[in-house]
Coordinates of C-alpha atoms in Angstrom, one line a residue:
Chain A
M124 CA 20.6 185.2 100.1
S125 CA 19.5 182.8 102.8
E126 CA 21.0 183.0 106.3
A127 CA 22.6 179.6 106.3
N128 CA 25.4 180.8 104.0
A129 CA 25.1 184.5 104.6
S130 CA 28.6 185.7 105.8
A131 CA 29.4 186.7 109.6
T132 CA 28.9 190.9 108.8
R133 CA 28.1 191.4 105.5
I134 CA 24.4 190.7 105.4
T135 CA 22.6 192.7 107.7
P136 CA 18.8 191.8 108.0
G137 CA 16.9 194.8 106.7
N138 CA 15.0 195.0 109.8
A139 CA 18.1 194.5 112.5
L140 CA 18.4 197.1 114.9
R141 CA 20.8 199.6 114.1
P142 CA 23.1 201.7 116.0
E143 CA 21.4 204.6 114.0
D144 CA 18.0 203.4 115.0
I145 CA 19.3 203.1 119.0
A146 CA 20.0 206.6 119.1
L147 CA 16.5 207.5 117.5
Q148 CA 14.9 205.4 120.0
D149 CA 12.7 206.9 122.4
A150 CA 13.2 204.7 125.1
K151 CA 16.2 205.3 127.7
P152 CA 17.1 202.8 129.7
A153 CA 17.1 202.7 133.4
D154 CA 20.6 203.5 134.8
A155 CA 21.4 199.7 136.0
V156 CA 20.4 199.0 132.5
A157 CA 23.3 201.6 131.1
R158 CA 25.9 200.5 133.1
Y159 CA 25.3 196.7 132.2
A160 CA 25.0 197.6 128.5
L161 CA 28.2 199.6 129.3
G162 CA 30.3 196.3 130.3
L163 CA 29.0 194.3 127.2
G164 CA 29.7 196.9 124.5
D165 CA 33.4 198.0 126.5
D166 CA 34.2 193.9 126.2
A167 CA 33.1 194.0 122.7
L168 CA 34.9 197.9 121.7
I169 CA 38.1 196.5 122.9
L170 CA 38.0 192.8 121.5
A171 CA 37.4 194.7 118.3
Q172 CA 40.4 197.3 118.8
R173 CA 42.5 194.0 119.5
L174 CA 41.0 192.4 116.4
G175 CA 41.2 195.2 114.3
W176 CA 45.3 194.9 114.7
W177 CA 45.4 191.3 112.5
I178 CA 44.2 193.1 109.6
S179 CA 46.8 193.1 107.0
R180 CA 49.1 190.8 109.2
A181 CA 46.9 187.6 109.4
P182 CA 49.1 184.0 108.4
E183 CA 46.9 184.0 105.1
L184 CA 45.1 186.3 102.9
E185 CA 41.5 184.2 103.7
E186 CA 42.1 184.7 108.0
D187 CA 42.7 188.5 106.9
V188 CA 39.2 188.5 105.8
A189 CA 37.9 186.3 108.4
L190 CA 39.4 188.3 111.7
A191 CA 38.4 191.5 109.7
N192 CA 34.5 189.8 109.9
I193 CA 34.9 189.3 113.4
A194 CA 36.5 192.8 114.3
L195 CA 33.6 194.1 112.4
D196 CA 30.9 192.2 114.2
E197 CA 31.9 192.9 117.8
I198 CA 32.3 196.9 117.0
G199 CA 28.6 196.9 115.7
H200 CA 27.7 195.3 118.7
A201 CA 30.2 197.7 121.2
R202 CA 27.9 200.7 118.6
S203 CA 24.9 199.5 119.8
F204 CA 25.5 198.8 123.3
L205 CA 27.2 201.8 123.7
T206 CA 24.3 203.8 122.2
Y207 CA 22.4 202.3 123.6
A208 CA 23.8 202.5 127.0
G209 CA 24.3 206.3 126.5
R210 CA 20.9 207.4 126.0
A211 CA 20.7 207.1 130.1
W212 CA 23.1 209.8 130.0
D213 CA 22.7 212.3 127.1
K214 CA 26.4 210.7 125.6
T215 CA 26.8 209.4 122.2
E216 CA 28.6 206.3 121.6
D217 CA 32.1 208.0 120.7
D218 CA 31.5 210.1 124.1
L219 CA 31.7 206.5 125.5
A220 CA 34.4 205.1 123.6
Y221 CA 37.1 208.2 123.3
F222 CA 36.2 210.5 126.4
R223 CA 36.3 207.9 128.9
R224 CA 39.4 207.5 131.1
E225 CA 41.0 203.9 131.7
P226 CA 38.7 203.5 135.4
E227 CA 35.4 204.3 133.8
F228 CA 35.9 201.4 131.6
R229 CA 34.1 198.1 132.2
S230 CA 35.6 195.6 129.9
V231 CA 36.9 192.2 131.1
H232 CA 41.1 191.5 132.1
L233 CA 40.2 188.8 128.6
V234 CA 39.5 191.0 126.0
E235 CA 42.5 193.5 126.9
Q236 CA 44.8 190.5 126.9
P237 CA 47.5 190.9 124.0
N238 CA 46.9 189.1 120.6
G239 CA 50.7 187.3 120.6
D240 CA 51.1 185.0 118.2
F241 CA 48.2 183.5 115.8
A242 CA 47.2 180.5 118.4
R243 CA 46.9 183.1 121.0
T244 CA 44.5 185.2 119.7
I245 CA 42.9 182.0 118.7
A246 CA 42.4 180.9 122.2
R247 CA 41.5 184.2 123.1
Q248 CA 38.9 184.0 120.5
F249 CA 37.7 180.9 121.7
V250 CA 37.0 181.9 124.9
V251 CA 35.2 185.2 123.8
A252 CA 32.8 183.4 121.2
L253 CA 31.9 180.4 123.4
Y254 CA 31.3 183.3 126.3
Q255 CA 29.2 185.8 124.2
W256 CA 27.4 183.0 122.2
E257 CA 26.4 181.5 126.2
L258 CA 25.5 185.1 127.3
Y259 CA 23.9 186.2 123.9
S260 CA 21.5 183.1 123.5
R261 CA 20.1 184.1 126.8
L262 CA 19.9 187.7 126.5
V263 CA 17.7 187.7 124.0
H264 CA 15.0 186.8 126.6
S265 CA 15.8 190.0 128.5
S266 CA 12.9 192.0 129.8
D267 CA 14.6 195.2 128.2
P268 CA 13.2 194.8 124.9
T269 CA 16.6 197.0 122.8
L270 CA 19.0 194.9 124.9
A271 CA 16.8 191.6 123.6
A272 CA 16.8 193.1 120.1
I273 CA 20.6 193.6 120.3
A274 CA 21.6 190.2 121.4
A275 CA 19.1 188.4 118.9
K276 CA 21.5 190.1 115.8
A277 CA 24.6 189.3 117.7
V278 CA 24.0 185.9 119.0
K279 CA 23.9 185.2 115.0
E280 CA 27.1 187.0 114.1
V281 CA 29.2 185.3 117.2
D282 CA 27.6 181.7 116.4
Y283 CA 30.1 182.0 113.3
H284 CA 33.0 183.4 115.6
R285 CA 32.6 180.4 117.3
D286 CA 32.7 178.1 114.4
H287 CA 35.9 180.2 113.2
A288 CA 37.8 179.7 116.5
T289 CA 36.8 176.3 117.0
Q290 CA 37.7 175.3 113.5
W291 CA 41.5 176.5 114.4
V292 CA 41.4 175.0 117.8
L293 CA 41.4 171.9 116.2
R294 CA 43.6 172.7 113.2
L295 CA 46.2 174.0 115.5
A296 CA 46.0 171.4 118.2
L297 CA 46.3 168.9 115.6
G298 CA 48.4 170.0 112.8
T299 CA 51.8 170.0 113.6
E300 CA 54.2 169.7 116.5
E301 CA 54.7 173.6 116.7
S302 CA 51.5 174.6 116.4
R303 CA 49.9 172.1 119.1
R304 CA 52.9 173.4 121.3
R305 CA 51.5 177.0 120.4
M306 CA 48.3 176.4 120.8
I307 CA 48.6 174.6 124.6
A308 CA 50.8 177.9 125.3
G309 CA 47.7 180.1 124.0
L310 CA 45.4 178.4 125.8
R311 CA 47.4 178.4 129.4
L312 CA 47.6 182.2 128.8
T313 CA 44.7 183.0 128.3
W314 CA 42.7 180.7 130.8
P315 CA 43.7 182.5 133.8
Y316 CA 41.4 185.4 132.8
V317 CA 38.1 182.8 132.0
E318 CA 37.1 182.9 135.7
E319 CA 36.0 186.5 135.7
L320 CA 33.9 186.3 132.7
F321 CA 31.3 183.9 135.3
T322 CA 32.2 186.2 138.5
D323 CA 28.7 187.9 139.3
Y324 CA 29.1 191.3 140.5
P325 CA 26.8 193.3 142.4
L326 CA 25.3 195.6 139.3
I327 CA 23.9 192.0 138.1
D328 CA 21.2 192.3 141.4
E329 CA 20.4 196.0 140.2
V330 CA 19.8 194.7 136.8
G331 CA 17.5 192.1 137.0
D332 CA 15.7 190.0 134.3
A333 CA 17.2 192.7 132.4
G334 CA 20.7 190.9 132.5
V335 CA 22.0 187.5 132.5
R336 CA 23.5 186.6 135.5
P337 CA 27.4 185.3 134.4
S338 CA 28.0 182.1 136.9
E339 CA 24.6 180.9 135.6
L340 CA 26.4 180.7 132.4
R341 CA 29.4 178.6 133.7
E342 CA 28.2 175.4 133.1
S343 CA 26.9 175.3 129.6
F344 CA 30.5 177.1 129.2
D345 CA 32.5 174.1 130.3
S346 CA 30.9 171.3 128.2
A347 CA 31.3 173.2 125.4
V348 CA 34.9 173.5 125.9
R349 CA 35.2 170.4 127.1
T350 CA 33.6 169.0 124.0
V351 CA 36.3 171.1 121.5
L352 CA 39.4 170.4 123.6
T353 CA 38.5 166.6 124.0
E354 CA 38.1 166.3 120.0
A355 CA 41.5 168.4 120.1
E356 CA 43.3 165.9 122.3
L357 CA 43.9 168.8 124.7
E358 CA 43.4 169.1 128.7
V359 CA 41.5 172.2 129.9
P360 CA 44.3 174.1 131.2
A361 CA 45.1 173.3 135.1
V362 CA 46.1 176.9 135.8
P363 CA 45.0 179.4 138.8
G364 CA 42.8 182.3 138.2
A365 CA 43.6 185.5 138.1
V366 CA 42.0 188.5 139.9
G367 CA 39.9 190.3 138.2
G368 CA 37.5 193.7 138.7
G369 CA 37.2 194.7 135.0
R370 CA 33.6 195.3 135.7
L371 CA 34.3 197.6 138.6
G372 CA 37.0 199.3 136.4
R373 CA 40.2 197.6 137.5
H374 CA 41.5 196.6 135.0
S375 CA 44.9 195.2 133.6
E376 CA 48.3 196.8 132.5
H377 CA 47.3 196.3 128.7
L378 CA 44.3 198.7 129.2
G379 CA 45.9 202.1 129.1
Y380 CA 48.4 201.6 126.2
L381 CA 45.4 200.3 124.0
L382 CA 43.0 203.2 125.1
A383 CA 45.6 205.8 124.2
E384 CA 46.3 204.7 120.9
M385 CA 42.7 204.3 120.5
Q386 CA 41.5 207.6 121.8
V387 CA 44.4 209.9 120.8
L388 CA 43.3 211.3 117.4
A389 CA 39.4 212.1 119.1
R390 CA 41.1 213.9 121.9
E391 CA 43.6 215.9 119.9
H392 CA 40.5 217.3 118.4
P393 CA 37.5 217.7 121.5
G394 CA 34.4 218.6 120.3
A395 CA 34.8 217.9 116.4
S396 CA 33.0 215.8 114.5
W397 CA 34.6 213.2 111.8
Chain B
M1247 CA 54.2 158.3 68.1
T1248 CA 56.4 157.3 65.2
A1249 CA 59.7 159.0 64.0
T1250 CA 57.7 159.9 61.2
A1251 CA 55.0 162.0 62.9
I1252 CA 55.0 165.5 62.5
D1253 CA 55.3 167.8 65.4
T1254 CA 51.4 168.9 65.7
R1255 CA 52.0 171.7 68.0
A1256 CA 53.0 174.1 65.1
D1257 CA 49.7 173.1 63.5
H1258 CA 47.8 174.0 66.5
D1259 CA 49.2 176.7 67.7
A1260 CA 48.3 178.0 64.0
A1261 CA 45.1 177.0 64.4
G1262 CA 44.9 178.6 68.0
E1263 CA 46.8 181.8 66.9
K1264 CA 43.5 182.1 64.5
V1265 CA 41.3 181.4 67.2
F1266 CA 42.9 183.7 69.7
N1267 CA 43.1 186.7 66.8
D1268 CA 39.1 186.1 65.7
I1269 CA 38.5 186.5 69.5
I1270 CA 40.2 189.7 69.5
A1271 CA 39.1 191.2 66.3
R1272 CA 35.2 190.3 67.5
D1273 CA 36.3 191.9 70.9
S1274 CA 35.3 188.8 72.7
R1275 CA 36.7 186.8 76.0
I1276 CA 39.7 184.6 75.7
E1277 CA 38.8 182.2 78.5
P1278 CA 41.4 180.0 80.5
R1279 CA 41.4 177.0 78.3
D1280 CA 41.9 178.7 75.0
W1281 CA 44.9 178.9 73.5
M1282 CA 47.1 182.5 73.9
P1283 CA 50.1 183.3 72.9
A1284 CA 53.2 183.1 75.2
D1285 CA 53.8 187.1 75.4
Y1286 CA 49.5 187.6 76.4
R1287 CA 49.8 185.1 79.0
K1288 CA 53.0 186.2 80.6
S1289 CA 52.1 190.3 80.1
L1290 CA 48.9 189.6 81.6
T1291 CA 49.9 187.5 84.8
R1292 CA 52.4 190.3 85.2
Q1293 CA 49.5 192.5 85.5
I1294 CA 47.3 190.8 87.1
S1295 CA 49.8 189.5 89.5
Q1296 CA 51.0 193.4 90.1
H1297 CA 47.3 194.4 90.9
A1298 CA 46.8 191.6 93.4
H1299 CA 49.8 193.1 95.3
S1300 CA 49.0 196.5 94.7
E1301 CA 45.7 195.7 97.0
I1302 CA 47.7 193.1 99.7
I1303 CA 50.5 196.4 99.9
G1304 CA 47.5 198.6 100.1
M1305 CA 46.2 197.4 102.8
Q1306 CA 48.8 198.8 104.8
P1307 CA 49.1 202.4 104.7
E1308 CA 45.5 202.5 105.5
A1309 CA 45.0 199.3 108.3
N1310 CA 47.7 202.2 110.0
W1311 CA 44.7 204.2 110.8
I1312 CA 42.4 201.3 112.3
T1313 CA 43.3 201.8 115.7
R1314 CA 43.1 205.4 115.7
A1315 CA 40.2 205.8 113.9
P1316 CA 38.4 209.2 115.6
S1317 CA 34.7 207.7 115.4
L1318 CA 33.7 204.2 116.2
K1319 CA 32.0 204.4 112.5
R1320 CA 34.8 205.4 110.6
K1321 CA 37.1 202.5 112.3
A1322 CA 33.6 200.2 111.4
V1323 CA 33.9 201.7 107.5
L1324 CA 37.9 201.9 107.4
M1325 CA 37.7 197.7 108.6
A1326 CA 35.4 196.9 105.9
K1327 CA 37.5 199.3 103.4
V1328 CA 40.5 196.9 104.0
Q1329 CA 38.9 193.7 104.3
D1330 CA 37.5 194.2 101.0
E1331 CA 41.5 195.2 99.9
A1332 CA 42.1 191.5 101.1
G1333 CA 39.4 190.4 99.5
H1334 CA 40.5 191.9 95.7
G1335 CA 43.9 190.4 96.0
L1336 CA 41.7 186.8 96.5
Y1337 CA 40.2 187.5 93.2
L1338 CA 43.0 189.0 91.9
Y1339 CA 45.3 186.2 92.4
S1340 CA 43.3 183.9 91.8
A1341 CA 42.5 185.4 88.3
A1342 CA 45.8 185.4 87.6
E1343 CA 46.2 181.4 88.7
T1344 CA 44.1 180.7 85.5
L1345 CA 47.0 182.0 84.1
G1346 CA 49.0 179.2 85.3
T1347 CA 51.1 180.9 88.1
P1348 CA 50.4 179.4 91.9
R1349 CA 49.5 182.3 94.6
E1350 CA 52.4 180.8 96.5
K1351 CA 55.3 181.8 93.8
M1352 CA 53.3 185.2 93.5
T1353 CA 53.8 185.8 96.9
E1354 CA 57.4 185.1 96.9
D1355 CA 58.0 186.8 94.2
L1356 CA 56.7 189.7 96.1
I1357 CA 58.7 189.7 99.3
A1358 CA 61.5 188.6 97.6
G1359 CA 61.3 192.1 96.1
K1360 CA 60.8 190.6 92.6
A1361 CA 57.2 192.0 91.7
R1362 CA 55.9 195.4 91.5
Y1363 CA 52.9 197.0 93.4
S1364 CA 51.2 200.6 92.7
S1365 CA 54.0 202.9 93.9
I1366 CA 51.0 205.3 95.3
F1367 CA 51.5 202.9 98.5
N1368 CA 54.9 203.9 99.2
Y1369 CA 54.0 207.1 100.6
P1370 CA 53.5 207.6 104.2
V1371 CA 50.2 207.9 105.5
L1372 CA 50.8 210.9 108.0
T1373 CA 47.1 212.0 109.2
W1374 CA 43.6 211.0 109.3
A1375 CA 43.0 213.5 106.7
D1376 CA 44.9 211.1 104.2
I1377 CA 42.8 208.0 104.4
G1378 CA 40.3 210.5 103.2
A1379 CA 42.3 211.7 100.3
I1380 CA 43.3 208.0 99.7
G1381 CA 40.0 207.5 99.2
W1382 CA 39.1 209.9 96.7
L1383 CA 42.0 210.7 95.0
V1384 CA 43.9 207.1 95.0
D1385 CA 41.2 205.4 94.8
G1386 CA 39.5 207.4 92.4
A1387 CA 42.6 207.3 90.1
A1388 CA 42.3 203.4 90.5
I1389 CA 38.4 203.5 89.6
C1390 CA 39.7 205.7 85.8
N1391 CA 41.9 203.2 85.4
Q1392 CA 40.0 200.1 86.5
V1393 CA 36.4 200.3 84.7
P1394 CA 37.6 200.3 81.2
L1395 CA 39.7 196.7 82.4
C1396 CA 35.8 195.2 83.4
R1397 CA 36.2 194.8 79.3
A1398 CA 39.8 193.1 79.6
S1399 CA 40.2 190.5 76.9
Y1400 CA 41.0 188.1 79.3
G1401 CA 37.7 186.7 81.2
P1402 CA 38.6 186.1 84.7
Y1403 CA 40.5 189.6 84.8
G1404 CA 37.4 191.3 83.2
R1405 CA 35.1 189.6 85.6
A1406 CA 37.2 190.2 88.6
M1407 CA 37.5 193.9 87.7
V1408 CA 33.5 194.2 87.8
R1409 CA 33.0 193.4 91.1
I1410 CA 36.3 195.0 92.6
C1411 CA 35.4 198.4 91.0
K1412 CA 31.7 198.0 92.8
E1413 CA 33.5 197.8 95.6
E1414 CA 36.0 200.9 94.9
S1415 CA 33.7 203.2 93.9
F1416 CA 31.8 202.8 97.7
H1417 CA 35.6 203.1 98.7
Q1418 CA 36.2 206.5 96.5
R1419 CA 32.7 208.1 98.3
Q1420 CA 33.7 206.8 101.3
G1421 CA 37.1 208.7 100.7
F1422 CA 35.3 211.7 100.0
E1423 CA 32.8 211.7 102.8
I1424 CA 35.8 212.1 105.5
L1425 CA 36.8 214.9 103.5
L1426 CA 33.9 216.8 103.2
E1427 CA 33.6 216.3 106.9
L1428 CA 37.1 217.5 108.1
A1429 CA 36.9 220.8 104.8
N1430 CA 33.7 222.0 107.0
G1431 CA 35.5 221.1 110.3
T1432 CA 37.3 223.3 112.5
P1433 CA 40.4 225.3 111.2
E1434 CA 42.6 222.3 112.6
Q1435 CA 40.5 219.5 110.6
R1436 CA 40.3 221.8 107.2
A1437 CA 43.9 222.6 107.1
M1438 CA 45.0 218.9 107.5
A1439 CA 42.9 217.8 104.8
Q1440 CA 44.2 220.7 102.4
D1441 CA 47.5 219.1 103.7
A1442 CA 46.6 215.8 102.8
V1443 CA 45.2 216.3 99.4
N1444 CA 48.3 218.7 98.6
R1445 CA 50.4 215.5 99.2
W1446 CA 48.5 212.7 97.3
Y1447 CA 47.1 215.0 94.4
A1448 CA 50.7 214.1 91.9
P1449 CA 51.2 210.7 93.3
S1450 CA 47.8 210.1 92.2
L1451 CA 48.1 211.4 88.8
M1452 CA 51.2 209.8 88.5
M1453 CA 49.5 206.4 89.2
F1454 CA 48.3 206.1 85.6
G1455 CA 52.1 205.1 84.5
P1456 CA 54.4 207.7 82.8
P1457 CA 53.4 209.7 79.7
D1458 CA 52.1 208.0 76.5
E1459 CA 55.4 208.2 74.6
D1460 CA 57.6 206.5 77.7
S1461 CA 55.1 203.3 78.6
P1462 CA 56.5 200.4 76.6
N1463 CA 54.2 197.9 77.3
S1464 CA 50.7 200.1 76.6
Q1465 CA 50.8 199.6 72.2
K1466 CA 50.7 195.5 72.6
S1467 CA 48.2 195.7 75.8
M1468 CA 45.7 198.1 73.9
E1469 CA 46.3 195.6 70.6
W1470 CA 45.3 192.8 72.9
N1471 CA 42.4 194.7 74.1
I1472 CA 43.6 194.8 77.8
K1473 CA 44.0 198.3 77.7
R1474 CA 41.3 200.6 76.1
F1475 CA 43.0 204.4 77.1
S1476 CA 46.3 205.2 77.2
N1477 CA 48.3 206.6 80.4
D1478 CA 47.7 210.1 79.3
E1479 CA 43.9 210.0 78.0
L1480 CA 42.9 208.4 81.4
R1481 CA 45.1 211.1 83.5
S1482 CA 43.2 213.9 81.4
R1483 CA 40.2 212.1 81.9
F1484 CA 40.8 212.0 86.2
V1485 CA 41.6 215.4 86.7
G1486 CA 38.5 216.4 85.0
M1487 CA 36.8 214.8 87.1
M1488 CA 38.4 216.1 90.2
V1489 CA 38.5 219.3 89.3
E1490 CA 34.7 219.3 90.0
Q1491 CA 34.8 217.2 93.0
I1492 CA 37.3 220.0 94.4
K1493 CA 34.8 222.9 94.2
V1494 CA 32.3 220.5 96.3
L1495 CA 35.2 220.3 99.0
G1496 CA 35.7 223.7 99.2
L1497 CA 39.5 223.0 98.9
D1498 CA 42.2 223.7 96.2
L1499 CA 44.0 221.4 93.8
P1500 CA 47.5 222.2 94.0
D1501 CA 48.0 222.4 90.7
K1502 CA 47.5 226.4 89.1
D1503 CA 48.3 224.8 85.5
V1504 CA 44.8 223.0 85.3
R1505 CA 42.8 223.9 82.2
F1506 CA 40.2 222.4 80.0
D1507 CA 42.2 222.6 76.2
E1508 CA 39.5 223.1 73.9
G1509 CA 42.1 222.3 71.1
T1510 CA 42.6 218.6 72.0
G1511 CA 39.5 218.4 74.4
R1512 CA 41.3 217.0 77.1
W1513 CA 42.2 218.5 80.7
Q1514 CA 45.8 219.6 80.8
Y1515 CA 48.0 219.7 84.5
G1516 CA 51.2 221.0 85.3
P1517 CA 54.6 219.1 84.7
L1518 CA 54.8 215.8 87.3
D1519 CA 57.8 215.2 88.6
W1520 CA 58.6 211.4 86.7
N1521 CA 62.4 211.3 88.4
E1522 CA 60.4 210.8 91.7
F1523 CA 58.3 208.0 90.1
K1524 CA 61.3 206.3 88.9
E1525 CA 62.8 207.0 92.1
V1526 CA 60.0 205.4 94.6
L1527 CA 59.4 202.4 91.3
A1528 CA 63.5 201.8 91.8
G1529 CA 62.7 200.9 95.4
R1530 CA 63.5 204.5 96.9
G1531 CA 60.7 205.8 98.0
P1532 CA 59.7 206.7 101.6
C1533 CA 57.8 203.4 102.3
N1534 CA 59.3 200.7 100.0
A1535 CA 61.4 198.6 102.6
Q1536 CA 58.8 199.0 105.5
R1537 CA 56.0 197.5 103.6
L1538 CA 57.9 194.8 101.6
E1539 CA 59.0 194.1 105.3
R1540 CA 55.5 194.1 106.8
R1541 CA 54.7 191.6 103.9
R1542 CA 57.2 189.4 104.4
E1543 CA 56.9 189.4 108.5
A1544 CA 53.5 188.0 108.1
H1545 CA 53.8 185.7 105.5
E1546 CA 57.1 184.1 107.1
E1547 CA 55.7 183.9 110.8
G1548 CA 52.0 182.8 109.5
A1549 CA 53.8 179.5 108.1
W1550 CA 53.4 177.6 110.9
V1551 CA 49.9 178.2 110.6
R1552 CA 50.0 177.3 107.3
D1553 CA 51.4 174.0 107.9
A1554 CA 49.6 173.6 110.6
A1555 CA 46.1 173.9 108.5
S1556 CA 47.7 171.7 105.4
A1557 CA 48.5 169.1 108.2
Y1558 CA 45.7 168.8 109.5
A1559 CA 43.7 168.4 106.6
A1560 CA 46.0 166.0 105.4
R1561 CA 45.1 164.3 108.5
Q1562 CA 41.4 164.8 108.4
A1563 CA 41.5 163.2 104.6
A1564 CA 43.1 160.0 105.7
K1565 CA 40.4 159.0 108.2
P1566 CA 37.7 156.1 106.9
T1567 CA 35.3 158.3 108.1
T1568 CA 34.6 161.4 107.4
T1569 CA 33.5 163.9 110.3
K1570 CA 32.1 167.1 109.3
A1571 CA 34.0 170.1 109.5
A1572 CA 32.5 173.6 108.9

């Protein structure tokens, strides 16, 4: 199957880097690189956890399939980033996902936001996908070969997520009065969490060429957003940005509940394998 | 048309019926545009739509554990499995649509409680081990039922089943793998696995439908080459497979009466509670109301999204110059 018509997740090119391969690598990331990878992995993990809720609840069966695909891609990225990060501290992806406490997570507030209705989920998807595409398309040039390889796989998949979210923003914005009202509300609820994505944090200086400076992504992101919202006959929401801090371990009120659910079974059986 | 024109329909039907009967006699395939008896169409529509509904309702019990899956690999596998079930529902609704009933109508019948789906999905999925037991026993029973359907006389159904069976085979293996890991795990994990097998064994045997003497639709279905083996025959075959596989798991089947009967060449099993089966089928199972409500909710709350997509598509179609949309 050619790359052009490959689905977002089902096609794993034979030589793509899998988390299992990363676990077997000799290379250990520097501590700063590991902490950087942890943040990107946590974003993908928390988003996958949110999206997974939709499977069996979507507005149409085709969307159950699509949202599941996106969730699967994100969990794949999470597993790769967390596996790689964990090598610095002799921890597995599951040690990191299931046995860290809330302040030890490094996800941004945006991915922690509740699903809300379909329009709110699409608004969050729209922002995340555009942001992750800008990020990964630069991270492929990382001086750290493993991060570059993870990004090379992820950027292709996130490109489909961009397309999926963009098409839905257009459909909902230009569909019916109700869908337009909901799309506008979804974007307004999402926009306070955009600023944090592009705010530099101290670790970025330590990571150097291995990472991507968030503030450098802003211009391309804004331009991509404007293109879609113009076609959708919508304005960029004029709402104040919320105080972030996810990269420093200061989270939204939502994360604790999400982690309680995600971690409950693993924590009931510490040391067990599944 | 003149007043003296004869009703050609009867002739056409007679010719059509002959062709139909020939195709069945040759064990070949009926295709959507072929003439078919009204009962054949009705019976297939019922069977395929029930099968589609089972896939869609069947997503719920497993989706219930996606957010709590105990490792990231298991979470990914479970998501992919439930996603496959949505895909199976889609192929099957499409196959049923070729018989003339739109998906929207089938969905409405389902949420109105007018259509049936496999009773097994009305049992609660209480522990992680249930995810293993469902894959191993429920998908295992489904495979036994479905492999012969790959040769069903109706082409679109048979072809959909080929793809579905391939994926189901993965599902069963992942279920077995979950149970194997638990059976070799901590004492708590092992107990969890045995408990799940205990609860899912009898309901999975009942998935093959009532005993042969009490299965009204079976005979016609076999004459039409839709069904190839009787309920009891398939059930017995399934028990034979499970007897061997449980040994590898090192767990026990909760049935002291399992034995191979040399005389009949079939595996025997203990009595099944057909009253329970009828109760669950009649809507009085542990989760019937919950499953239907969840489907109704997703469908109704999604209505505005589907309306928006239709309105947008109409608007795009009305544009003089079309812009490329993916």
